[in-house]
PDB file of C-alpha atoms and ligand atoms in Angstrom:
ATOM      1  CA  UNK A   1    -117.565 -99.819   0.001  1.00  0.00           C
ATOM      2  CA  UNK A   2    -120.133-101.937  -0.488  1.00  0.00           C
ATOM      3  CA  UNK A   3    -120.801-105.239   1.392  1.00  0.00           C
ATOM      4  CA  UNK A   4    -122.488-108.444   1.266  1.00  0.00           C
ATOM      5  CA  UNK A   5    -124.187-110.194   3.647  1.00  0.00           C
ATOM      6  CA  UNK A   6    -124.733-113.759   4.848  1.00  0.00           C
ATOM      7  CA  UNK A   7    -126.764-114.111   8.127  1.00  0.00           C
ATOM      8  CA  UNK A   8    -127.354-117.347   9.476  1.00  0.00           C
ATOM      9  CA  UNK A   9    -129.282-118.773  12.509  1.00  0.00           C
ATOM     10  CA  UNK A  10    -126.448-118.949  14.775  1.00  0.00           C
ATOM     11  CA  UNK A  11    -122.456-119.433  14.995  1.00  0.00           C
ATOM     12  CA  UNK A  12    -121.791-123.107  14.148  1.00  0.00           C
ATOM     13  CA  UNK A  13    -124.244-122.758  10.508  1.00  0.00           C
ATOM     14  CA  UNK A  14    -121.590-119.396   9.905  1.00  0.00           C
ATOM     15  CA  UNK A  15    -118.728-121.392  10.468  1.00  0.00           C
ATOM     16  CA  UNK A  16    -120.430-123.987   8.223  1.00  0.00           C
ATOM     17  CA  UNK A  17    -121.203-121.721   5.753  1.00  0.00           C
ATOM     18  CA  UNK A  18    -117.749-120.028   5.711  1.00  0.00           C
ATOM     19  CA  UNK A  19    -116.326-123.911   5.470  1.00  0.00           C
ATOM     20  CA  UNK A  20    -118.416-124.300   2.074  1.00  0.00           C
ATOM     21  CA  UNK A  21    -117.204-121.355   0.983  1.00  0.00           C
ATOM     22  CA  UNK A  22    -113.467-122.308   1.323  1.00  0.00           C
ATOM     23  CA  UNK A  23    -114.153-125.989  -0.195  1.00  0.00           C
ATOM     24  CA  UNK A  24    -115.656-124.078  -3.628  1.00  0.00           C
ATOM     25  CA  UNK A  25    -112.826-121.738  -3.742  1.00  0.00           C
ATOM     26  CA  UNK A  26    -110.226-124.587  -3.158  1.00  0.00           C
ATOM     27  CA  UNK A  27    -111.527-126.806  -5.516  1.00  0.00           C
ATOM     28  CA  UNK A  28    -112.354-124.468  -8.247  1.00  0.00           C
ATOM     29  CA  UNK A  29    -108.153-123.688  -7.869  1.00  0.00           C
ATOM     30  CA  UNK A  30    -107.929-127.326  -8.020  1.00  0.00           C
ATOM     31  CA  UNK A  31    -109.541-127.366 -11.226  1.00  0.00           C
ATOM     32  CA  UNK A  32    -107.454-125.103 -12.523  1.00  0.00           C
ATOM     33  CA  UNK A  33    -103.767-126.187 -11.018  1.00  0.00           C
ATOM     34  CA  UNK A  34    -103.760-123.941  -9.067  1.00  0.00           C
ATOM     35  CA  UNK A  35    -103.466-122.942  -5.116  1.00  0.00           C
ATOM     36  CA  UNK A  36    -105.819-120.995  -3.094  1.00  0.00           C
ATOM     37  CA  UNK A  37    -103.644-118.221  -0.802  1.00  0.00           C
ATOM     38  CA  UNK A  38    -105.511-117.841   2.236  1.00  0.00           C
ATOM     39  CA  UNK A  39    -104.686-115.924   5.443  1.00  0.00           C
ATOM     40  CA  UNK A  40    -106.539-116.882   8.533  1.00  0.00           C
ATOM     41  CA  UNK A  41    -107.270-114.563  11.801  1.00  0.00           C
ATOM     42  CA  UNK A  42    -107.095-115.635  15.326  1.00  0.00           C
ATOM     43  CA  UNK A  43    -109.631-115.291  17.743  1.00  0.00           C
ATOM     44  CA  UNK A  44    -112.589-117.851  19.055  1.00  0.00           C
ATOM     45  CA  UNK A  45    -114.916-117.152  16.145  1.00  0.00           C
ATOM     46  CA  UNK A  46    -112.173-118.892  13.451  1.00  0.00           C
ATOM     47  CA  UNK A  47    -111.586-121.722  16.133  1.00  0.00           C
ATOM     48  CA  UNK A  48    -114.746-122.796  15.607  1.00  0.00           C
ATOM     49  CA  UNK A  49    -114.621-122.774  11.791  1.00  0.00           C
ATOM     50  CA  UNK A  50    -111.192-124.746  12.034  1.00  0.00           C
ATOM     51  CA  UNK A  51    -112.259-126.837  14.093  1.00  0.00           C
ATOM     52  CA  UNK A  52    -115.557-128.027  11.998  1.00  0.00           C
ATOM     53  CA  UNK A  53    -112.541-127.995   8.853  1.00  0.00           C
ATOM     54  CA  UNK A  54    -110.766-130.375  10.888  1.00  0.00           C
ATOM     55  CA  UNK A  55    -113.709-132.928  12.076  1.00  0.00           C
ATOM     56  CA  UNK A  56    -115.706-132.861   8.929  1.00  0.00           C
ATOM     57  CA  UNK A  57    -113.738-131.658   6.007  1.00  0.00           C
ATOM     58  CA  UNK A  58    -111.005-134.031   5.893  1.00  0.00           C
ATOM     59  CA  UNK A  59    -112.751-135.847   2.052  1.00  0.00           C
ATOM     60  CA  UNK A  60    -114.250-132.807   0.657  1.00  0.00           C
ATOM     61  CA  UNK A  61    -111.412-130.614   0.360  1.00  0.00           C
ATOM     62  CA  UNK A  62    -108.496-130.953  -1.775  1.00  0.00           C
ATOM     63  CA  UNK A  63    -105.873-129.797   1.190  1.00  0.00           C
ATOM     64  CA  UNK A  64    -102.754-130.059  -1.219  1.00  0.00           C
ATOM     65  CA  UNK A  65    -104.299-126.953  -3.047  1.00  0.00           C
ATOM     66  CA  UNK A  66    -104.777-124.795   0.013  1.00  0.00           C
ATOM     67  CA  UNK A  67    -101.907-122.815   1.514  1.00  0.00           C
ATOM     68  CA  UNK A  68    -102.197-121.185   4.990  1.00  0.00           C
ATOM     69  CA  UNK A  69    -100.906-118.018   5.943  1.00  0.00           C
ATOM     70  CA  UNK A  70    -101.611-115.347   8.977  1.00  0.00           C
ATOM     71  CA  UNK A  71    -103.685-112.465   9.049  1.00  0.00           C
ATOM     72  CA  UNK A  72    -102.168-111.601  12.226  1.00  0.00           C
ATOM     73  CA  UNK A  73    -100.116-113.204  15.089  1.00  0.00           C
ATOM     74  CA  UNK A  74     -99.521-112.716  18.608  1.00  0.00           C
ATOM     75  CA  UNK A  75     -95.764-111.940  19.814  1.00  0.00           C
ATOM     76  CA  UNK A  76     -95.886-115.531  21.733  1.00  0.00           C
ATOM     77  CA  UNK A  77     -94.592-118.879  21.455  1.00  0.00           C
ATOM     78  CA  UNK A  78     -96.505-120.908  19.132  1.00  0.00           C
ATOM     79  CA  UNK A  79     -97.041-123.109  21.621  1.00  0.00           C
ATOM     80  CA  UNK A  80     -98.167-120.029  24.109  1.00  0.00           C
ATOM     81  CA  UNK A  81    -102.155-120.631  24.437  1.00  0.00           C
ATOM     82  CA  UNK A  82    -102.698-117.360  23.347  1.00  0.00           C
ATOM     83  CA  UNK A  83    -100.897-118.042  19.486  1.00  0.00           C
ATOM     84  CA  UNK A  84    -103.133-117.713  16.443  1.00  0.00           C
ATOM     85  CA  UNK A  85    -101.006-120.306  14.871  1.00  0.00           C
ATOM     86  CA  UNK A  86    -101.230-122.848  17.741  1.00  0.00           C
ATOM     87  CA  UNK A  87    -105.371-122.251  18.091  1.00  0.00           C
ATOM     88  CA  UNK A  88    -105.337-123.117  13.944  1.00  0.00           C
ATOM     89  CA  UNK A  89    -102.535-126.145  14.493  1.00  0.00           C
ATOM     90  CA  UNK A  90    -104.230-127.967  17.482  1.00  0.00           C
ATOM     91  CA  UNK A  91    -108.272-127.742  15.652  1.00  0.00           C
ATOM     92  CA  UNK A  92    -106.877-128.036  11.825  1.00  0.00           C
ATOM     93  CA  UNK A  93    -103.168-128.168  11.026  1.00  0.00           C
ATOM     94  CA  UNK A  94    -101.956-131.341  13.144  1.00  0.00           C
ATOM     95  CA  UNK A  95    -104.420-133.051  10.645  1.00  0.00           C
ATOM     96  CA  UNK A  96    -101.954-135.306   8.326  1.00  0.00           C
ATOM     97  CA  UNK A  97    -104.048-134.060   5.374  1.00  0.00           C
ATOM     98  CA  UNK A  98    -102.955-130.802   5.453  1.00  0.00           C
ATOM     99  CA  UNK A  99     -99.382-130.692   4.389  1.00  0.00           C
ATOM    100  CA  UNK A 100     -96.895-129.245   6.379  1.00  0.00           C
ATOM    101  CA  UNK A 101     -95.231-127.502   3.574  1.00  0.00           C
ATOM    102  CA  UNK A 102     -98.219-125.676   3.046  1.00  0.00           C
ATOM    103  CA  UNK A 103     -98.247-124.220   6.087  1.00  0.00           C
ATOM    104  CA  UNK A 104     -96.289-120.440   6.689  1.00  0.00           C
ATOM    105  CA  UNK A 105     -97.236-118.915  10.214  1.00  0.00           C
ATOM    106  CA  UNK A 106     -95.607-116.065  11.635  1.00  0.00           C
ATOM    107  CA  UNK A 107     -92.999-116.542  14.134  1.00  0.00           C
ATOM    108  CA  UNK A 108     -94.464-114.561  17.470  1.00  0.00           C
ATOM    109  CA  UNK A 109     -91.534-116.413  19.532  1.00  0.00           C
ATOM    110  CA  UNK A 110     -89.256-113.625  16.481  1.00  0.00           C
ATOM    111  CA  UNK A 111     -88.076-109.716  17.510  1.00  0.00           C
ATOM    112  CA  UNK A 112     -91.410-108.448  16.399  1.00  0.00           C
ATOM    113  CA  UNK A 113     -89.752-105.959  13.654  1.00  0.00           C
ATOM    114  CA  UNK A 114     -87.547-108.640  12.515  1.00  0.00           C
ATOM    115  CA  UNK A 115     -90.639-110.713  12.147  1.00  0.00           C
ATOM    116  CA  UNK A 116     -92.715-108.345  10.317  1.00  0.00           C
ATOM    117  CA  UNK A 117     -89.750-107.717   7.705  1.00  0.00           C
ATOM    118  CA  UNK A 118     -88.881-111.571   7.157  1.00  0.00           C
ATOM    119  CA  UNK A 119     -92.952-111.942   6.552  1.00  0.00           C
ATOM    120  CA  UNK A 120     -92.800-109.313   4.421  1.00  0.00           C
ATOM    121  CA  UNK A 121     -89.850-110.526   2.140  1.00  0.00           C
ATOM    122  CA  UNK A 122     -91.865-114.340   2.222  1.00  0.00           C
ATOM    123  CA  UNK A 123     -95.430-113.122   1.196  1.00  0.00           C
ATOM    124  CA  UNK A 124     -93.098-111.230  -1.737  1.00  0.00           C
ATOM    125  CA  UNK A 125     -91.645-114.796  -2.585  1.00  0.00           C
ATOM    126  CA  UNK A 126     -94.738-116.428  -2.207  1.00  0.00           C
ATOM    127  CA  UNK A 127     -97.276-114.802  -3.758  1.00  0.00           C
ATOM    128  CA  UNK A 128     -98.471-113.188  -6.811  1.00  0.00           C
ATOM    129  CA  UNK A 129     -98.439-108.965  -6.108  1.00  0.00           C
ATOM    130  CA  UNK A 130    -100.047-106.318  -7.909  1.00  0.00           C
ATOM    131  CA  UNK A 131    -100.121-102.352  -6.925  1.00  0.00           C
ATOM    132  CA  UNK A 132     -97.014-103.173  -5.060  1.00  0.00           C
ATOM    133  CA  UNK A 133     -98.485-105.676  -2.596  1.00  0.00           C
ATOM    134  CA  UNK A 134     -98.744-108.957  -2.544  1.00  0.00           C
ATOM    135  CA  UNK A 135    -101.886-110.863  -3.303  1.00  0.00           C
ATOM    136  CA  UNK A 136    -103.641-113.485  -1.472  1.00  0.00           C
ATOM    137  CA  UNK A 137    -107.132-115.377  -3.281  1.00  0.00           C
ATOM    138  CA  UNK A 138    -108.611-115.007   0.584  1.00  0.00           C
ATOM    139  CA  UNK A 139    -108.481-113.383   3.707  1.00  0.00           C
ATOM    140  CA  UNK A 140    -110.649-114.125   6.455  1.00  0.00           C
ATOM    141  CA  UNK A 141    -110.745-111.331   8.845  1.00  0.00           C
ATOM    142  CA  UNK A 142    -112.498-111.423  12.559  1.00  0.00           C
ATOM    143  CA  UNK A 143    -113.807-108.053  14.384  1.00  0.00           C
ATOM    144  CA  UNK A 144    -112.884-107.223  17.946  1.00  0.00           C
ATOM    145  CA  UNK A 145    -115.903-105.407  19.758  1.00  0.00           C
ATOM    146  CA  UNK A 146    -113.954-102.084  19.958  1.00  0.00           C
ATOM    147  CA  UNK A 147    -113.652-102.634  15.517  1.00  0.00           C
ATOM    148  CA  UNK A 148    -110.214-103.747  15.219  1.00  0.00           C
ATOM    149  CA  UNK A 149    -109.513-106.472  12.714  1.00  0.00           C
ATOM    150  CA  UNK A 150    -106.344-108.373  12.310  1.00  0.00           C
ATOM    151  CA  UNK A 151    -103.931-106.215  14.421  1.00  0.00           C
ATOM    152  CA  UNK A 152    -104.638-102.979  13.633  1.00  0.00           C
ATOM    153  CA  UNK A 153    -106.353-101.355  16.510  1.00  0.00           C
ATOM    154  CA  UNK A 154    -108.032 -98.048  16.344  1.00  0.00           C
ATOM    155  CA  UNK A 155    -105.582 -96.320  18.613  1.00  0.00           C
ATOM    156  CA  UNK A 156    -103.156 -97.161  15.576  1.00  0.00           C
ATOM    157  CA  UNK A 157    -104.835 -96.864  12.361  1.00  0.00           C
ATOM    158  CA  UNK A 158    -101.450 -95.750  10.599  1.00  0.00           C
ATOM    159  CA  UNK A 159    -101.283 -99.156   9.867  1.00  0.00           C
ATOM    160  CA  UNK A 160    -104.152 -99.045   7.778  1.00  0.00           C
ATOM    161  CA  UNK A 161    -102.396 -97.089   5.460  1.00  0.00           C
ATOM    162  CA  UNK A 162     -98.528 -98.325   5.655  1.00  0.00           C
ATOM    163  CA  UNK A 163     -96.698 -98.954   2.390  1.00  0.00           C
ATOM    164  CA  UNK A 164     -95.377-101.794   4.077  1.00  0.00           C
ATOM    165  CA  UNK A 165     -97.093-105.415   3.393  1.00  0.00           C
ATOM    166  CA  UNK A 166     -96.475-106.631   7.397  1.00  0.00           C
ATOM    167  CA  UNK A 167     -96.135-104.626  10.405  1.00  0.00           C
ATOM    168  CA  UNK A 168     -96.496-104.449  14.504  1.00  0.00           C
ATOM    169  CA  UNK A 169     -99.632-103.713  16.061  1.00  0.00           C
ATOM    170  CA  UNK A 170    -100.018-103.026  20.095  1.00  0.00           C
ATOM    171  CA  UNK A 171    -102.694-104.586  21.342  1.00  0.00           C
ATOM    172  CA  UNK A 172    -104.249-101.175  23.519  1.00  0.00           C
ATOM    173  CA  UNK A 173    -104.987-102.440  26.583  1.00  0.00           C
ATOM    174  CA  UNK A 174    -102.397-105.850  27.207  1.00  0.00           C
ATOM    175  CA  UNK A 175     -99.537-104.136  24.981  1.00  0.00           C
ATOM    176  CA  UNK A 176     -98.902-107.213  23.429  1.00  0.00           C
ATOM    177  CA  UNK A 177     -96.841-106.770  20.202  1.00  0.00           C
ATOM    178  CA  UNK A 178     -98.563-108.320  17.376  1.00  0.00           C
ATOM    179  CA  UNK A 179     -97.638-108.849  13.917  1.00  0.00           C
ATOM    180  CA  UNK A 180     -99.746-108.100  11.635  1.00  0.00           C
ATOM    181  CA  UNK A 181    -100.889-107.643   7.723  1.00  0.00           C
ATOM    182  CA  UNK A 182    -101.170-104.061   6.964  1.00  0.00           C
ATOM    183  CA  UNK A 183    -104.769-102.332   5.485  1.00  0.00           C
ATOM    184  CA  UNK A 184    -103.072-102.378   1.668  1.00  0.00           C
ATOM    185  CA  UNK A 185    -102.116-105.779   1.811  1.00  0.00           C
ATOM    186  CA  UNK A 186    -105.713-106.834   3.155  1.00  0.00           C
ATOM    187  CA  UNK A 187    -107.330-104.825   0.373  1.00  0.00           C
ATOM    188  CA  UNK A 188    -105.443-106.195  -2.457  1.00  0.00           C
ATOM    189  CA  UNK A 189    -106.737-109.607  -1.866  1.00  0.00           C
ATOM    190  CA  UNK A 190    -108.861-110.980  -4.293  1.00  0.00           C
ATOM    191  CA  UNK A 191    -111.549-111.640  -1.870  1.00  0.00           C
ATOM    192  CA  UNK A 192    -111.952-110.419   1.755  1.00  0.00           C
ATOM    193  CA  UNK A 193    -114.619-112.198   4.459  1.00  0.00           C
ATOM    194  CA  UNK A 194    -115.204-110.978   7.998  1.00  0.00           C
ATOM    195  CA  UNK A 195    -116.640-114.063   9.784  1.00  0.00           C
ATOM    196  CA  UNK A 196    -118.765-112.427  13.105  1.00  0.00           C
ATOM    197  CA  UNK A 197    -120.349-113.685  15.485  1.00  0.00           C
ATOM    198  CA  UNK A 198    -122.371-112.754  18.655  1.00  0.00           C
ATOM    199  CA  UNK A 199    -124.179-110.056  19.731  1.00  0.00           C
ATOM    200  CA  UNK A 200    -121.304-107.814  21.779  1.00  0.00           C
ATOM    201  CA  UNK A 201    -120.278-107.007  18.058  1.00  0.00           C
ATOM    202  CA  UNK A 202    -124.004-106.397  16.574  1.00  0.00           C
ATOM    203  CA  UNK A 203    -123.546-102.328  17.107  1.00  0.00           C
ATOM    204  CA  UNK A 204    -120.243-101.667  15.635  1.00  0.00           C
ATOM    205  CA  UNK A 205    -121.530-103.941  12.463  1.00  0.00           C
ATOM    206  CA  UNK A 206    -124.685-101.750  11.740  1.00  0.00           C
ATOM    207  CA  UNK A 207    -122.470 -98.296  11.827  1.00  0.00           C
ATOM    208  CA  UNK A 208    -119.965-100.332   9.744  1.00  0.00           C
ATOM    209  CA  UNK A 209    -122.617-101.786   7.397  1.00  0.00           C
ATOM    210  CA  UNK A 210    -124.444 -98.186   7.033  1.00  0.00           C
ATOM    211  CA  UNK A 211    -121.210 -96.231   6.661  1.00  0.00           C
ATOM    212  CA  UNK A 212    -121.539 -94.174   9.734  1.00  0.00           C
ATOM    213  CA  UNK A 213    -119.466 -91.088  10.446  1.00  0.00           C
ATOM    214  CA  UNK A 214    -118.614 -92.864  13.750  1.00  0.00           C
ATOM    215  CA  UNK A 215    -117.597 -96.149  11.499  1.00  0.00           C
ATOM    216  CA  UNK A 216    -114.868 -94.310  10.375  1.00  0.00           C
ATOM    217  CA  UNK A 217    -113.054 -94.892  13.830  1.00  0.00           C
ATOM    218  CA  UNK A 218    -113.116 -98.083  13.481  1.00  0.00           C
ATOM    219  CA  UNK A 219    -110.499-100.119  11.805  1.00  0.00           C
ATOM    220  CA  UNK A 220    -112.737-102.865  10.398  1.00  0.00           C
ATOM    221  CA  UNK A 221    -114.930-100.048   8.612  1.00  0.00           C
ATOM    222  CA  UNK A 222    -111.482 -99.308   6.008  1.00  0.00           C
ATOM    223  CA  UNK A 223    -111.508-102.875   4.920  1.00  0.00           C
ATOM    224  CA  UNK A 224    -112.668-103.521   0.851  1.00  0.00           C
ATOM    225  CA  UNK A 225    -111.087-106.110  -1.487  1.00  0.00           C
ATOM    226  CA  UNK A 226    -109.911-104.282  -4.475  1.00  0.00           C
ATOM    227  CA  UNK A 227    -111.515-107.237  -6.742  1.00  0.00           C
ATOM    228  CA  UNK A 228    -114.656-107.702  -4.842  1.00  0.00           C
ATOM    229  CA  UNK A 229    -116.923-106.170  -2.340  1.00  0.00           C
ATOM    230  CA  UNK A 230    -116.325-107.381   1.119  1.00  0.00           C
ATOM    231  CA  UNK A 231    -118.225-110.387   2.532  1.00  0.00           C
ATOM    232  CA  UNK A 232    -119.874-110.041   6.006  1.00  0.00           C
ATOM    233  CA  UNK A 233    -120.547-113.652   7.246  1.00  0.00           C
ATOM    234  CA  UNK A 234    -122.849-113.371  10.015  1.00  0.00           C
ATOM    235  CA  UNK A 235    -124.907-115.574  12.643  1.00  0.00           C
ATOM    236  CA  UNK A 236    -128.309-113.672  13.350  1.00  0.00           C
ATOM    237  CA  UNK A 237    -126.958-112.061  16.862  1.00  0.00           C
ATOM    238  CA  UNK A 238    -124.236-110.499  14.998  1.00  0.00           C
ATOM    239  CA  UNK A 239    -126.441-109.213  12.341  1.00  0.00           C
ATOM    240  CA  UNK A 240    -129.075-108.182  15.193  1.00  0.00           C
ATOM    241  CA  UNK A 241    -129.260-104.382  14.569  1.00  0.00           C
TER     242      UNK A 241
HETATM  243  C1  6PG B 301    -106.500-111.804  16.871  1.00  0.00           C
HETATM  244  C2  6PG B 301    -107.417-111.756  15.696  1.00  0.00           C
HETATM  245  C3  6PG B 301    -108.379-110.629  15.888  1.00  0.00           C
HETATM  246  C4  6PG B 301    -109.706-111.298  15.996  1.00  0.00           C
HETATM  247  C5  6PG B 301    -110.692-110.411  16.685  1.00  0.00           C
HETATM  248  C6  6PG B 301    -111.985-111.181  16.921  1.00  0.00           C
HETATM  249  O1  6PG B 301    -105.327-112.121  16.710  1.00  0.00           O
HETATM  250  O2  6PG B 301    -107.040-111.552  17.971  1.00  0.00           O
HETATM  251  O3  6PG B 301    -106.834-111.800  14.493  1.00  0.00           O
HETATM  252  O4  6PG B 301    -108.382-109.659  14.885  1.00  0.00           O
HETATM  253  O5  6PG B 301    -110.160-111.609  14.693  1.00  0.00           O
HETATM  254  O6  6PG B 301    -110.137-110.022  17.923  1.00  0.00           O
HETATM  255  O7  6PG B 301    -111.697-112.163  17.874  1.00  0.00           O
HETATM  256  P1  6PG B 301    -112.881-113.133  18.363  1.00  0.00           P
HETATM  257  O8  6PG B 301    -113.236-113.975  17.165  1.00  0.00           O
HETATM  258  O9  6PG B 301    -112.240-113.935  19.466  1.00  0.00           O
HETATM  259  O10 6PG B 301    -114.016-112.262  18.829  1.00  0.00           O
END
């Protein structure tokens, strides 16, 4: 796996960066008639980039082109302060120049296995596949201090693996039910970014980055886009070690 790094001075120029990135993607689909599949993480590190998409990209991207999906979402209401979806619709979404239609979050308030499969079934419908998983132009992942990325904790890496395309993750210490993409869905993507920030994450990066023996425990460390290597985007406490 080998991985690319973007380090800026601190979280807001990440954000911004990450922001750029997603306006050069979008439009180049644009250019093409095209739509640019992206599935977006929870967390505070993506509120911040949503919420700089919301205030400041409203001319620059073409919105019709982009279509939203989850990375991962919390077994809650959507209107539950603690939904991924709600955190993306009250910076981003409620924005009239997204379009609603283009919008297809995962329904926490769902059974959680009942969830997972009618995901499944919609990322078939919606999206191109390949390797017998469905294919999304983006993901953009986060990293929990302990490594976990989307819902896949390290007390559960099975899902890492799963020939499924969507599945439940525990969260280890709440036990909140989550649903989430699986490792084989996130690696068939055509590109893959972990936005990071802070410096609570800057250890678990470096044994990630230098493909530790103790990385391996950590679910982050399995991530790699089949099509390209895997972006790290960084502000400078992140990237400290
Ligand atoms: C979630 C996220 C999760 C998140 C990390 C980082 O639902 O919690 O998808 O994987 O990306 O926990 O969260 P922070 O950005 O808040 O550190």
């Amino acid at each position: 796996m080998n991985y690319q790094l973007h380090i800026y001075e601190n979280a807001e120029n990440t954000a911004r960066a990450v922001a750029e990135l997603i306006k050069e993607l979008a439009r180049a689909k644009e250019a093409e008639s095209k739509q640019l599949n992206i599935a977006v993480s929870g967390g505070s590190t993506p509120r911040q980039l949503f919420t700089l998409l919301g205030e400041e990209y409203e001319n620059s991207i073409p919105w019709a082109t982009i279509r939203f999906f989850w990375v991962d979402e919390r077994c809650v209401e959507p209107t539950h302060p603690e939904s991924n979806f709600g955190m993306t619709y009250d910076t981003l979404l409620q924005h009239p120049f997204v379009p609603a239609a283009n919008v297809f979050r995962m329904k926490g308030e769902d059974i959680p296995e009942n969830e997972a499969e009618r995901y499944q079934k919609l990322l078939w419908k919606e999206l191109p596949a390949s390797d017998g998983f469905p294919v999304f132009d983006l993901i953009l992942l986060g990293m929990g201090d302990d490594g976990h990325t989307a819902s896949i904790f390290p007390n559960d890496m099975s899902l890492l693996a799963s020939e499924f395309s969507v599945g439940v993750g525990v969260h280890p210490v709440s036990g909140q039910k989550r649903i989430t993409l699986t490792g084989r869905t996130i690696n068939n993507a055509g590109k893959v970014i972990f936005l990071i920030t802070g410096q609570s994450k800057a250890a678990v990066i470096e044994q990630i980055i230098n493909h530790t023996e103790d990385a391996k425990k950590y679910p982050a460390a399995h991530v790699g886009s089949k099509s390209e290597v895997v972006a790290f985007y960084l502000d400078k406490a992140a990237a400290g070690k």
